[in-house]
Amino acid sequence: MIVVTGATGNVGRVLVEALSAAGERVTAVSRGTSPVSLPEGVRYRQADLAEPETLRPVVDGARALFLLVAGAGAHLDPGAILDVAKAGGVGRVVLLSSQAAGTRPRSVSHAPLRGIEDAVRRSGTAWTILRPGGFASNAYAWAESVRTQGTVAAPFGDVGLPVVDPADIGEVAAAVLREDRHAGRIYGLTGPAPTTPRQRAGIIGEALGRPVRFVDQTRAEARAQMVRFMPEPVADGTLDILGDPTPEERRISPHTEQILGRPPRGFDEWARRHAHAFR
């Protein structure tokens, strides 16, 4: 049995489907109610990583755990989570972390994730850490303005980053959970090429078949929006990356292609698959 936390999200859904298609027994876990549909044979359980004891019946008899934490994970006790997992029989943990845990380990915004990484490495299990860059699906934040006004507003319009398709993360996670050769490895995950917010707005317009206008935001304007749904340190850390990325944050990672045997998907492919969200 492989247990997948965060199973109803952009990464988790793909991961559950990939594992099920490969013939694995899967338990899909989230804090909320059961998703509308799951692949045949996949069981659903409700649990909250902030309350590790809720995981105990979920991981009983499991051999592997995919650990996805909400936000930066500052509210979690990773040691308690891992103790419960090991007591249930888990011998392999794959953690979905963040690129910034490696590129900005001292930042207030991502220090909690680095602490979770350290706990996973000390856990005594076979472990693998995935460090994706920015998600292509962050563009969902523009969906309403694209639908109603035909515009995208964002800061740092001409700063390019190789955003990663969550579907690639899910497929990489499925491979890593099933193959012994990935134990003790840290993988950075990116898209195949950098794109700027201005370019991504244009790509969404191409997918829709109509123009989408880009509107430059100041950092302060973007921050005011972001702190409505994320802690201030996380918003500040994210804006630092978007506005002044390090050379490593701009670099194209080879790991997706090495693991899956194909190049990562580009933002254009993501936009075509999800164009319905912007119509």
PDB file of N, CA, C and O in Angstrom, residues 142-178:
ATOM      1  N   TRP A 142      -5.109  33.909 -12.038  1.00  0.00           N
ATOM      2  CA  TRP A 142      -5.512  34.887 -13.054  1.00  0.00           C
ATOM      3  C   TRP A 142      -6.838  34.538 -13.722  1.00  0.00           C
ATOM      4  O   TRP A 142      -7.317  35.302 -14.568  1.00  0.00           O
ATOM      5  N   ALA A 143      -7.420  33.407 -13.375  1.00  0.00           N
ATOM      6  CA  ALA A 143      -8.562  32.904 -14.147  1.00  0.00           C
ATOM      7  C   ALA A 143      -9.727  33.889 -14.166  1.00  0.00           C
ATOM      8  O   ALA A 143     -10.318  34.151 -15.228  1.00  0.00           O
ATOM      9  N   GLU A 144     -10.077  34.437 -13.023  1.00  0.00           N
ATOM     10  CA  GLU A 144     -11.251  35.322 -12.987  1.00  0.00           C
ATOM     11  C   GLU A 144     -11.024  36.587 -13.808  1.00  0.00           C
ATOM     12  O   GLU A 144     -11.912  37.013 -14.568  1.00  0.00           O
ATOM     13  N   SER A 145      -9.841  37.180 -13.682  1.00  0.00           N
ATOM     14  CA  SER A 145      -9.594  38.410 -14.441  1.00  0.00           C
ATOM     15  C   SER A 145      -9.521  38.133 -15.940  1.00  0.00           C
ATOM     16  O   SER A 145      -9.918  38.977 -16.745  1.00  0.00           O
ATOM     17  N   VAL A 146      -9.034  36.949 -16.315  1.00  0.00           N
ATOM     18  CA  VAL A 146      -9.025  36.601 -17.735  1.00  0.00           C
ATOM     19  C   VAL A 146     -10.459  36.421 -18.230  1.00  0.00           C
ATOM     20  O   VAL A 146     -10.823  36.910 -19.313  1.00  0.00           O
ATOM     21  N   ARG A 147     -11.268  35.736 -17.439  1.00  0.00           N
ATOM     22  CA  ARG A 147     -12.661  35.499 -17.857  1.00  0.00           C
ATOM     23  C   ARG A 147     -13.457  36.797 -17.962  1.00  0.00           C
ATOM     24  O   ARG A 147     -14.246  36.985 -18.899  1.00  0.00           O
ATOM     25  N   THR A 148     -13.297  37.673 -16.981  1.00  0.00           N
ATOM     26  CA  THR A 148     -14.175  38.852 -16.896  1.00  0.00           C
ATOM     27  C   THR A 148     -13.611  40.090 -17.573  1.00  0.00           C
ATOM     28  O   THR A 148     -14.371  40.948 -18.022  1.00  0.00           O
ATOM     29  N   GLN A 149     -12.280  40.215 -17.642  1.00  0.00           N
ATOM     30  CA  GLN A 149     -11.682  41.436 -18.164  1.00  0.00           C
ATOM     31  C   GLN A 149     -10.688  41.202 -19.299  1.00  0.00           C
ATOM     32  O   GLN A 149     -10.236  42.160 -19.933  1.00  0.00           O
ATOM     33  N   GLY A 150     -10.331  39.942 -19.523  1.00  0.00           N
ATOM     34  CA  GLY A 150      -9.339  39.652 -20.551  1.00  0.00           C
ATOM     35  C   GLY A 150      -7.959  40.159 -20.192  1.00  0.00           C
ATOM     36  O   GLY A 150      -7.168  40.511 -21.081  1.00  0.00           O
ATOM     37  N   THR A 151      -7.651  40.185 -18.879  1.00  0.00           N
ATOM     38  CA  THR A 151      -6.365  40.713 -18.442  1.00  0.00           C
ATOM     39  C   THR A 151      -5.693  39.769 -17.452  1.00  0.00           C
ATOM     40  O   THR A 151      -6.342  38.967 -16.781  1.00  0.00           O
ATOM     41  N   VAL A 152      -4.374  39.907 -17.363  1.00  0.00           N
ATOM     42  CA  VAL A 152      -3.545  39.269 -16.337  1.00  0.00           C
ATOM     43  C   VAL A 152      -2.733  40.369 -15.677  1.00  0.00           C
ATOM     44  O   VAL A 152      -2.061  41.130 -16.368  1.00  0.00           O
ATOM     45  N   ALA A 153      -2.814  40.463 -14.353  1.00  0.00           N
ATOM     46  CA  ALA A 153      -2.025  41.440 -13.610  1.00  0.00           C
ATOM     47  C   ALA A 153      -1.007  40.699 -12.752  1.00  0.00           C
ATOM     48  O   ALA A 153      -1.363  39.784 -12.003  1.00  0.00           O
ATOM     49  N   ALA A 154       0.266  41.085 -12.859  1.00  0.00           N
ATOM     50  CA  ALA A 154       1.323  40.420 -12.099  1.00  0.00           C
ATOM     51  C   ALA A 154       2.520  41.356 -11.998  1.00  0.00           C
ATOM     52  O   ALA A 154       2.709  42.235 -12.845  1.00  0.00           O
ATOM     53  N   PRO A 155       3.352  41.161 -10.969  1.00  0.00           N
ATOM     54  CA  PRO A 155       4.582  41.940 -10.876  1.00  0.00           C
ATOM     55  C   PRO A 155       5.708  41.285 -11.686  1.00  0.00           C
ATOM     56  O   PRO A 155       5.586  40.133 -12.102  1.00  0.00           O
ATOM     57  N   PHE A 156       6.766  42.030 -11.898  1.00  0.00           N
ATOM     58  CA  PHE A 156       7.991  41.497 -12.522  1.00  0.00           C
ATOM     59  C   PHE A 156       7.669  40.830 -13.869  1.00  0.00           C
ATOM     60  O   PHE A 156       8.050  39.691 -14.139  1.00  0.00           O
ATOM     61  N   GLY A 157       6.965  41.567 -14.705  1.00  0.00           N
ATOM     62  CA  GLY A 157       6.414  40.995 -15.931  1.00  0.00           C
ATOM     63  C   GLY A 157       7.421  40.419 -16.894  1.00  0.00           C
ATOM     64  O   GLY A 157       7.068  39.574 -17.719  1.00  0.00           O
ATOM     65  N   ASP A 158       8.676  40.850 -16.801  1.00  0.00           N
ATOM     66  CA  ASP A 158       9.674  40.389 -17.766  1.00  0.00           C
ATOM     67  C   ASP A 158      10.779  39.553 -17.135  1.00  0.00           C
ATOM     68  O   ASP A 158      11.850  39.375 -17.726  1.00  0.00           O
ATOM     69  N   VAL A 159      10.519  39.013 -15.947  1.00  0.00           N
ATOM     70  CA  VAL A 159      11.462  38.117 -15.287  1.00  0.00           C
ATOM     71  C   VAL A 159      11.030  36.679 -15.579  1.00  0.00           C
ATOM     72  O   VAL A 159       9.917  36.263 -15.224  1.00  0.00           O
ATOM     73  N   GLY A 160      11.903  35.917 -16.215  1.00  0.00           N
ATOM     74  CA  GLY A 160      11.546  34.562 -16.639  1.00  0.00           C
ATOM     75  C   GLY A 160      11.963  33.495 -15.646  1.00  0.00           C
ATOM     76  O   GLY A 160      13.066  33.547 -15.091  1.00  0.00           O
ATOM     77  N   LEU A 161      11.078  32.521 -15.437  1.00  0.00           N
ATOM     78  CA  LEU A 161      11.364  31.354 -14.604  1.00  0.00           C
ATOM     79  C   LEU A 161      10.799  30.105 -15.278  1.00  0.00           C
ATOM     80  O   LEU A 161       9.745  30.177 -15.930  1.00  0.00           O
ATOM     81  N   PRO A 162      11.447  28.950 -15.109  1.00  0.00           N
ATOM     82  CA  PRO A 162      10.971  27.713 -15.749  1.00  0.00           C
ATOM     83  C   PRO A 162       9.910  27.008 -14.891  1.00  0.00           C
ATOM     84  O   PRO A 162      10.185  26.016 -14.231  1.00  0.00           O
ATOM     85  N   VAL A 163       8.685  27.534 -14.915  1.00  0.00           N
ATOM     86  CA  VAL A 163       7.632  26.965 -14.073  1.00  0.00           C
ATOM     87  C   VAL A 163       7.363  25.516 -14.471  1.00  0.00           C
ATOM     88  O   VAL A 163       7.508  25.126 -15.635  1.00  0.00           O
ATOM     89  N   VAL A 164       6.940  24.724 -13.485  1.00  0.00           N
ATOM     90  CA  VAL A 164       6.798  23.283 -13.674  1.00  0.00           C
ATOM     91  C   VAL A 164       5.323  22.892 -13.692  1.00  0.00           C
ATOM     92  O   VAL A 164       4.508  23.427 -12.933  1.00  0.00           O
ATOM     93  N   ASP A 165       4.982  21.971 -14.559  1.00  0.00           N
ATOM     94  CA  ASP A 165       3.624  21.442 -14.655  1.00  0.00           C
ATOM     95  C   ASP A 165       3.394  20.475 -13.492  1.00  0.00           C
ATOM     96  O   ASP A 165       4.152  19.516 -13.321  1.00  0.00           O
ATOM     97  N   PRO A 166       2.354  20.698 -12.677  1.00  0.00           N
ATOM     98  CA  PRO A 166       2.098  19.765 -11.571  1.00  0.00           C
ATOM     99  C   PRO A 166       1.924  18.318 -12.017  1.00  0.00           C
ATOM    100  O   PRO A 166       2.208  17.389 -11.251  1.00  0.00           O
ATOM    101  N   ALA A 167       1.467  18.103 -13.239  1.00  0.00           N
ATOM    102  CA  ALA A 167       1.327  16.736 -13.734  1.00  0.00           C
ATOM    103  C   ALA A 167       2.678  16.047 -13.819  1.00  0.00           C
ATOM    104  O   ALA A 167       2.795  14.840 -13.549  1.00  0.00           O
ATOM    105  N   ASP A 168       3.720  16.795 -14.183  1.00  0.00           N
ATOM    106  CA  ASP A 168       5.063  16.220 -14.203  1.00  0.00           C
ATOM    107  C   ASP A 168       5.517  15.839 -12.797  1.00  0.00           C
ATOM    108  O   ASP A 168       6.145  14.795 -12.599  1.00  0.00           O
ATOM    109  N   ILE A 169       5.198  16.691 -11.831  1.00  0.00           N
ATOM    110  CA  ILE A 169       5.574  16.382 -10.449  1.00  0.00           C
ATOM    111  C   ILE A 169       4.896  15.093 -10.001  1.00  0.00           C
ATOM    112  O   ILE A 169       5.529  14.208  -9.401  1.00  0.00           O
ATOM    113  N   GLY A 170       3.608  14.952 -10.306  1.00  0.00           N
ATOM    114  CA  GLY A 170       2.886  13.741  -9.930  1.00  0.00           C
ATOM    115  C   GLY A 170       3.463  12.495 -10.567  1.00  0.00           C
ATOM    116  O   GLY A 170       3.600  11.449  -9.918  1.00  0.00           O
ATOM    117  N   GLU A 171       3.848  12.583 -11.840  1.00  0.00           N
ATOM    118  CA  GLU A 171       4.400  11.416 -12.525  1.00  0.00           C
ATOM    119  C   GLU A 171       5.801  11.082 -12.003  1.00  0.00           C
ATOM    120  O   GLU A 171       6.155   9.899 -11.859  1.00  0.00           O
ATOM    121  N   VAL A 172       6.588  12.099 -11.709  1.00  0.00           N
ATOM    122  CA  VAL A 172       7.902  11.850 -11.109  1.00  0.00           C
ATOM    123  C   VAL A 172       7.729  11.196  -9.747  1.00  0.00           C
ATOM    124  O   VAL A 172       8.425  10.222  -9.409  1.00  0.00           O
ATOM    125  N   ALA A 173       6.813  11.703  -8.941  1.00  0.00           N
ATOM    126  CA  ALA A 173       6.575  11.131  -7.616  1.00  0.00           C
ATOM    127  C   ALA A 173       6.163   9.671  -7.713  1.00  0.00           C
ATOM    128  O   ALA A 173       6.601   8.834  -6.904  1.00  0.00           O
ATOM    129  N   ALA A 174       5.340   9.327  -8.690  1.00  0.00           N
ATOM    130  CA  ALA A 174       4.922   7.936  -8.856  1.00  0.00           C
ATOM    131  C   ALA A 174       6.123   7.041  -9.150  1.00  0.00           C
ATOM    132  O   ALA A 174       6.255   5.941  -8.584  1.00  0.00           O
ATOM    133  N   ALA A 175       7.000   7.504 -10.020  1.00  0.00           N
ATOM    134  CA  ALA A 175       8.193   6.709 -10.338  1.00  0.00           C
ATOM    135  C   ALA A 175       9.099   6.565  -9.127  1.00  0.00           C
ATOM    136  O   ALA A 175       9.619   5.473  -8.844  1.00  0.00           O
ATOM    137  N   VAL A 176       9.281   7.646  -8.389  1.00  0.00           N
ATOM    138  CA  VAL A 176      10.177   7.635  -7.238  1.00  0.00           C
ATOM    139  C   VAL A 176       9.644   6.731  -6.127  1.00  0.00           C
ATOM    140  O   VAL A 176      10.414   6.049  -5.444  1.00  0.00           O
ATOM    141  N   LEU A 177       8.333   6.732  -5.956  1.00  0.00           N
ATOM    142  CA  LEU A 177       7.731   5.888  -4.924  1.00  0.00           C
ATOM    143  C   LEU A 177       7.872   4.405  -5.237  1.00  0.00           C
ATOM    144  O   LEU A 177       7.881   3.573  -4.331  1.00  0.00           O
ATOM    145  N   ARG A 178       8.013   4.057  -6.503  1.00  0.00           N
ATOM    146  CA  ARG A 178       7.999   2.657  -6.913  1.00  0.00           C
ATOM    147  C   ARG A 178       9.398   2.093  -7.164  1.00  0.00           C
ATOM    148  O   ARG A 178       9.545   0.872  -7.252  1.00  0.00           O
TER     149      ARG A 178
END
